[in-house]
Amino acid sequence: MRRRTALNLLLLLGALGRVPLPAQQVPGTVVFAIGEDPTLPLPAITDRTSDTDLADQLFLRLAILGPTFRTAGDNALTPMLARRWQRTDPLTLVFEIDPRARWQDGVPVTARDVVFTWRLTMDPVVGKGRILMEPVASVEAVGERQVRVRFKRPFAEQLYLFSFNMQPLPAHLLERIAPAAIARSDFATGPIGNGPYRYVRRVPGQFVELRADPNFFLGAPTMARVVLRIAPDAAARMNLFLAGETDVMGDVQAPDALKIKERPDVALINVSHNLLLWIGINQRQGASGHPILGDRRIREALRLALDRRTMTNGIFGPSAGVPDAAQSQIWAWVTGGRMDGAVRDLAKARTLLAAAGWRDANGDGILDRNGSPLRLVMMYPNSSGARHSFALQAQAMWREAGVDVQLERVERAAFIERMNAGRFDLIIDGGNQDPTPSSLTQRWSCAAAADSASLNTLRWCDPTFDRLLAGAETAADPIAAYRAALARMASEVPAIVLAAPLNQVAVHRRYTNVQVWPTKSWLSLWQWRVRPDAALPRDR
Amino acid sequence: MTGWLLRRGTDALLTTLCAIVALIALVQFLPGDPLTAIIGDHAVDATQRAALEATWGTNRSPMEAIGITLANMVRGDLGISLATQRPVTTLIAERLGPTLLLGALTLLVTFAIGLSLGLWSALHPTTLRARLIGGVTLVGYALPSFVIGMLLVWSLAGPAGFFPPAGFGDPLLAMEASPGAVLLDRLRHLALPLLTMVIATVAVPLRQQRAAALATAGQPWVLAARARGVLPARLAIQHVWRPALTPIVTLMGLWLPMLVAGAVFVEALFGWPGLGSLIATSTSQRDLPVVIGAGSLIVLLVQLGSLLADLLYRIVNPAQRDA
């Protein structure tokens, strides 16, 4: 009895200080979980997902993608920090900063902030955008609020490149600090932004709390509080959501979706996504070139031997695409949403292998040529359950075609080292694609294949593909040109795409005006609302 | 005693130094590029790579790396984390509190339960209850800790459950919440990780204590005390438990490092913001300064634990004191 009284007293003490508000004035709270502690939420010098998720609430971009996510053209984006822009010649864009924009310490946002941030972005030690911003020749302030950006060459995505990737930092607070010291400055632990939210506190390893800035120049946020809970383990994030401790959760996979659907207070929505998973095929040329996989017929046979649709359905559900080229859902403005590639054709796969000289001479079920079995090794990181599942299924299906693929599940850092060194036959790789198809050059071009530090670890090089891709940059109709490049890639099979999933996002039903973005999921949190009749105590 | 302490202390210091040097050297040979923690999944040009290597010292030879790291350690500087770009000492300090809390309570509760049940089992070795205790705790020991954790989350956490499934505290608890509310919140969050750790480890002290007490229970002085009519409780504590304490002291000393790094899986599953999860994440990211800093702390604690165990051993065992 005494124990229960003490417990009631503690609960009462915990409830003190909460003043009930009228139903019409629900400030609202969104809690979501992230995988890492966001210790450096400063654009230009970080690109960790947790940091950028937080930075997106604090620092505005010059412009964001429009509803179609189109990246080509001077009218493709929606103004944010930049009120407008003007093209003065094929190499020059002039941006005008919105005169209402203020840093949260009251100082106006100016062209000087943009120039300072661009320099920081290009810093060889701390900058995170040197390669991305390579086409930019110069950035200069023209007066208080105008910024002139010159590009090295004309291309259709100049506006997207600079405005979407530029999130200015406050020069008046940072330019006296050496670039290398910014990460350890007081500003990094208590950033002052220009966005819809103010940084309130970070409890190390636990959470970060943000509060709406009522003076935000684009309008006071309708969601008063945002809390980012830190939970490195995916199972912990799911448990937090299922227990109702977080309100939204992205990247829900098919098995978890079944559990979430049991909750009547939660809606599952499909959002366009930039994630892509593929099996990379080593095509290093020259003396160290691959003795088997250099043959296009083998690569195509490997693709045809897989029932990729069935494999993908079990992990990402039927909404995921299974294209033949490296194209995620976010490029729907290019692909028209056509995401289904070749279906399984075991007979054709066997024919192609036979044409390449592979036959089962000894009757052991594995094809051989000149006495050597058709044996390959597929490597993938142990950090991903989805890749493990794909690997096991692919191994069984290839076996039916007479290909013996051995699996090597290795630790992530060792995986990256071996991948960069080219010590593999096949790898299960993946990543989030940039919103623009022109970014294919980073991973799939001959220039990248020649650069040992590039992302083209497969060393695939096809001059025809390069020419088609380069043509899209300046084409009057970039869509047709991009489609031609993707079709070329599909026919050459540098990789077997396993899945281009949609982002399944679980959202508590009390929210309205919910928008989730494909590359930066939580850009519009400040415009979400809570239905007063469904508000939870945390919303008041 | 002072001479022994000096000799033992010097030994511990030398061993610590050797172990830290070995740790730094081994870490240099781990596969994987440490700059991945900074670069991530992005392309960098040759200029940028060279600048990063020079800044972060990843182009140093192993000998050079060992020398510089040791010299910095002597000055109390554990370096800067590659992944977060923050001082390693700050990162460790941020995570040490939750880890020590979970570790210390695990040690306390596990030993309190383990020793009591172990002694009771030794005094009633043939009873069904003693066999049940032995069997059940052994099952807990045999199960991986994350499986126990998942079962507890499934059964005790959730929308209707009292315990939160993860975290160190409720982020929605008002900053001005009363100390009572904060305490209750902390206890609720602590319950499941602590219970997981206790279930997974209680069998060890229990079985050690049971074996030691069983050996003692047959000794002549126990029989003599029993013949003298000494009360059962006094017989158990003074004549059986105390002489059987020596191996437990050693065990306790060796468990001290668990205070810091013994709960990697449990920390991950419960989103507990401790050092174990920091070490696991940093190792997978090849964030070498953090791995070395946290690893050195564990080395130091292992040595301290061992020293403390030897010291306690001498205190509880007079024969050793005179040796």
CSV table of C-alpha atoms in Angstrom, one decimal, chain A residues 89-275:
chain,number,residue,atom,x,y,z
A,89,ASP,CA,24.1,33.6,-69.7
A,90,PRO,CA,24.5,29.9,-70.2
A,91,LEU,CA,27.2,29.8,-67.5
A,92,THR,CA,25.8,32.2,-64.9
A,93,LEU,CA,23.0,32.2,-62.5
A,94,VAL,CA,22.3,35.0,-60.0
A,95,PHE,CA,20.4,34.2,-56.8
A,96,GLU,CA,18.6,36.6,-54.6
A,97,ILE,CA,18.3,35.8,-50.9
A,98,ASP,CA,14.9,36.4,-49.4
A,99,PRO,CA,15.2,39.8,-47.6
A,100,ARG,CA,13.0,38.4,-44.7
A,101,ALA,CA,15.4,35.6,-43.9
A,102,ARG,CA,17.2,35.9,-40.6
A,103,TRP,CA,19.5,33.9,-38.5
A,104,GLN,CA,18.0,32.9,-35.2
A,105,ASP,CA,20.2,35.5,-33.5
A,106,GLY,CA,18.5,38.2,-35.5
A,107,VAL,CA,21.2,38.9,-38.1
A,108,PRO,CA,20.0,38.9,-41.7
A,109,VAL,CA,21.0,36.1,-44.0
A,110,THR,CA,23.2,37.6,-46.8
A,111,ALA,CA,25.2,36.7,-49.9
A,112,ARG,CA,28.3,36.7,-47.7
A,113,ASP,CA,26.9,33.6,-45.9
A,114,VAL,CA,26.5,31.8,-49.2
A,115,VAL,CA,30.1,32.6,-50.4
A,116,PHE,CA,31.5,31.6,-47.0
A,117,THR,CA,29.7,28.2,-47.1
A,118,TRP,CA,30.8,27.6,-50.7
A,119,ARG,CA,34.4,28.1,-49.6
A,120,LEU,CA,33.9,25.7,-46.7
A,121,THR,CA,32.3,23.1,-49.0
A,122,MET,CA,35.4,23.2,-51.2
A,123,ASP,CA,37.9,23.0,-48.3
A,124,PRO,CA,40.0,19.9,-49.0
A,125,VAL,CA,40.1,18.8,-45.4
A,126,VAL,CA,36.6,19.5,-44.0
A,127,GLY,CA,34.5,20.2,-47.1
A,128,LYS,CA,32.0,17.6,-48.2
A,129,GLY,CA,31.1,18.8,-51.6
A,130,ARG,CA,34.3,19.2,-53.7
A,131,ILE,CA,33.4,16.6,-56.3
A,132,LEU,CA,29.7,17.5,-56.3
A,133,MET,CA,30.4,21.2,-56.7
A,134,GLU,CA,33.2,20.6,-59.2
A,135,PRO,CA,31.2,22.2,-62.1
A,136,VAL,CA,31.0,25.5,-60.2
A,137,ALA,CA,33.8,27.9,-61.2
A,138,SER,CA,33.1,30.7,-58.8
A,139,VAL,CA,30.6,32.1,-56.3
A,140,GLU,CA,30.7,35.8,-55.5
A,141,ALA,CA,28.5,38.3,-53.6
A,142,VAL,CA,26.9,41.0,-55.7
A,143,GLY,CA,25.7,43.4,-53.1
A,144,GLU,CA,24.0,42.5,-49.9
A,145,ARG,CA,21.7,39.8,-51.0
A,146,GLN,CA,22.7,38.7,-54.5
A,147,VAL,CA,25.0,35.9,-55.3
A,148,ARG,CA,26.5,35.3,-58.7
A,149,VAL,CA,27.4,31.7,-59.5
A,150,ARG,CA,29.5,30.9,-62.6
A,151,PHE,CA,29.7,27.4,-63.9
A,152,LYS,CA,32.6,25.8,-65.9
A,153,ARG,CA,30.3,24.5,-68.6
A,154,PRO,CA,26.7,24.8,-69.7
A,155,PHE,CA,24.4,22.0,-68.5
A,156,ALA,CA,20.7,21.7,-67.7
A,157,GLU,CA,21.0,21.0,-64.0
A,158,GLN,CA,23.0,24.1,-62.9
A,159,LEU,CA,20.2,25.4,-60.8
A,160,TYR,CA,19.6,22.1,-59.1
A,161,LEU,CA,23.2,21.5,-58.5
A,162,PHE,CA,23.9,24.7,-56.6
A,163,SER,CA,20.6,25.6,-55.0
A,164,PHE,CA,19.6,22.2,-53.7
A,165,ASN,CA,23.0,21.5,-52.3
A,166,MET,CA,23.7,24.9,-50.8
A,167,GLN,CA,22.6,25.3,-47.2
A,168,PRO,CA,24.3,28.5,-46.0
A,169,LEU,CA,26.0,28.7,-42.6
A,170,PRO,CA,26.3,32.0,-40.7
A,171,ALA,CA,29.5,33.7,-41.8
A,172,HIS,CA,29.3,36.2,-39.0
A,173,LEU,CA,29.6,33.4,-36.4
A,174,LEU,CA,32.0,31.1,-38.2
A,175,GLU,CA,34.4,33.0,-40.4
A,176,ARG,CA,36.8,33.7,-37.6
A,177,ILE,CA,37.1,30.0,-36.8
A,178,ALA,CA,39.6,27.9,-38.7
A,179,PRO,CA,37.7,25.4,-40.9
A,180,ALA,CA,39.2,22.4,-39.1
A,181,ALA,CA,38.1,23.8,-35.7
A,182,ILE,CA,34.5,24.4,-36.6
A,183,ALA,CA,33.5,20.8,-35.7
A,184,ARG,CA,34.8,21.3,-32.2
A,185,SER,CA,33.5,24.9,-31.7
A,186,ASP,CA,30.6,25.9,-29.5
A,187,PHE,CA,28.6,26.5,-32.6
A,188,ALA,CA,28.7,22.8,-33.5
A,189,THR,CA,27.2,21.9,-30.1
A,190,GLY,CA,24.6,24.7,-30.2
A,191,PRO,CA,24.0,25.7,-33.8
A,192,ILE,CA,22.1,28.8,-34.7
A,193,GLY,CA,20.2,28.3,-37.9
A,194,ASN,CA,17.8,30.1,-40.3
A,195,GLY,CA,15.3,27.3,-40.6
A,196,PRO,CA,11.9,26.5,-39.0
A,197,TYR,CA,13.4,25.0,-35.8
A,198,ARG,CA,15.7,26.2,-33.1
A,199,TYR,CA,18.2,23.8,-31.5
A,200,VAL,CA,17.2,23.3,-27.8
A,201,ARG,CA,19.4,20.5,-26.4
A,202,ARG,CA,21.2,17.3,-27.2
A,203,VAL,CA,21.6,14.6,-24.6
A,204,PRO,CA,24.5,12.5,-25.8
A,205,GLY,CA,23.5,9.2,-27.1
A,206,GLN,CA,19.9,9.8,-26.3
A,207,PHE,CA,18.1,12.5,-28.2
A,208,VAL,CA,18.1,16.0,-29.7
A,209,GLU,CA,15.2,18.4,-29.1
A,210,LEU,CA,14.2,21.2,-31.4
A,211,ARG,CA,11.5,23.8,-30.9
A,212,ALA,CA,9.7,25.8,-33.6
A,213,ASP,CA,11.0,29.2,-34.3
A,214,PRO,CA,7.8,31.5,-34.2
A,215,ASN,CA,9.7,34.1,-36.2
A,216,PHE,CA,10.5,31.8,-39.1
A,217,PHE,CA,10.2,34.0,-42.2
A,218,LEU,CA,8.3,31.5,-44.3
A,219,GLY,CA,5.6,31.3,-41.5
A,220,ALA,CA,5.5,29.9,-38.0
A,221,PRO,CA,5.8,26.1,-38.0
A,222,THR,CA,2.6,24.2,-37.3
A,223,MET,CA,4.5,21.5,-35.5
A,224,ALA,CA,5.9,22.9,-32.3
A,225,ARG,CA,8.5,20.3,-31.3
A,226,VAL,CA,10.7,17.8,-33.0
A,227,VAL,CA,12.6,15.1,-31.1
A,228,LEU,CA,15.2,12.9,-32.7
A,229,ARG,CA,15.7,9.8,-30.6
A,230,ILE,CA,19.0,8.0,-31.1
A,231,ALA,CA,18.8,4.2,-31.5
A,232,PRO,CA,21.7,2.6,-33.4
A,233,ASP,CA,20.0,-0.8,-33.7
A,234,ALA,CA,17.3,-1.3,-36.3
A,235,ALA,CA,15.4,-3.6,-33.9
A,236,ALA,CA,15.5,-1.0,-31.2
A,237,ARG,CA,14.1,1.6,-33.6
A,238,MET,CA,11.3,-0.8,-34.6
A,239,ASN,CA,10.5,-1.6,-30.9
A,240,LEU,CA,10.3,2.1,-30.1
A,241,PHE,CA,7.9,2.7,-32.9
A,242,LEU,CA,5.7,-0.4,-32.1
A,243,ALA,CA,5.6,0.8,-28.4
A,244,GLY,CA,4.3,4.2,-29.5
A,245,GLU,CA,7.4,6.0,-28.3
A,246,THR,CA,8.2,7.4,-31.7
A,247,ASP,CA,5.7,8.7,-34.2
A,248,VAL,CA,7.2,8.1,-37.7
A,249,MET,CA,9.5,5.5,-39.1
A,250,GLY,CA,11.0,5.3,-42.6
A,251,ASP,CA,12.4,2.5,-44.6
A,252,VAL,CA,10.0,-0.1,-43.2
A,253,GLN,CA,10.7,-3.5,-44.8
A,254,ALA,CA,8.0,-6.0,-45.7
A,255,PRO,CA,8.2,-8.2,-42.5
A,256,ASP,CA,8.0,-5.2,-40.2
A,257,ALA,CA,5.1,-3.7,-42.3
A,258,LEU,CA,3.0,-6.7,-41.3
A,259,LYS,CA,3.5,-5.9,-37.6
A,260,ILE,CA,2.8,-2.2,-38.2
A,261,LYS,CA,-0.4,-2.8,-40.1
A,262,GLU,CA,-1.8,-4.4,-36.9
A,263,ARG,CA,-1.8,-0.9,-35.3
A,264,PRO,CA,-5.0,0.9,-36.2
A,265,ASP,CA,-3.5,4.3,-35.2
A,266,VAL,CA,-0.7,4.1,-37.8
A,267,ALA,CA,-0.8,4.6,-41.6
A,268,LEU,CA,1.7,3.1,-43.9
A,269,ILE,CA,2.4,5.4,-46.9
A,270,ASN,CA,4.6,4.7,-49.9
A,271,VAL,CA,7.0,7.5,-50.9
A,272,SER,CA,9.3,7.8,-53.8
A,273,HIS,CA,12.8,6.7,-52.8
A,274,ASN,CA,16.4,7.0,-54.0
A,275,LEU,CA,17.6,3.6,-52.6
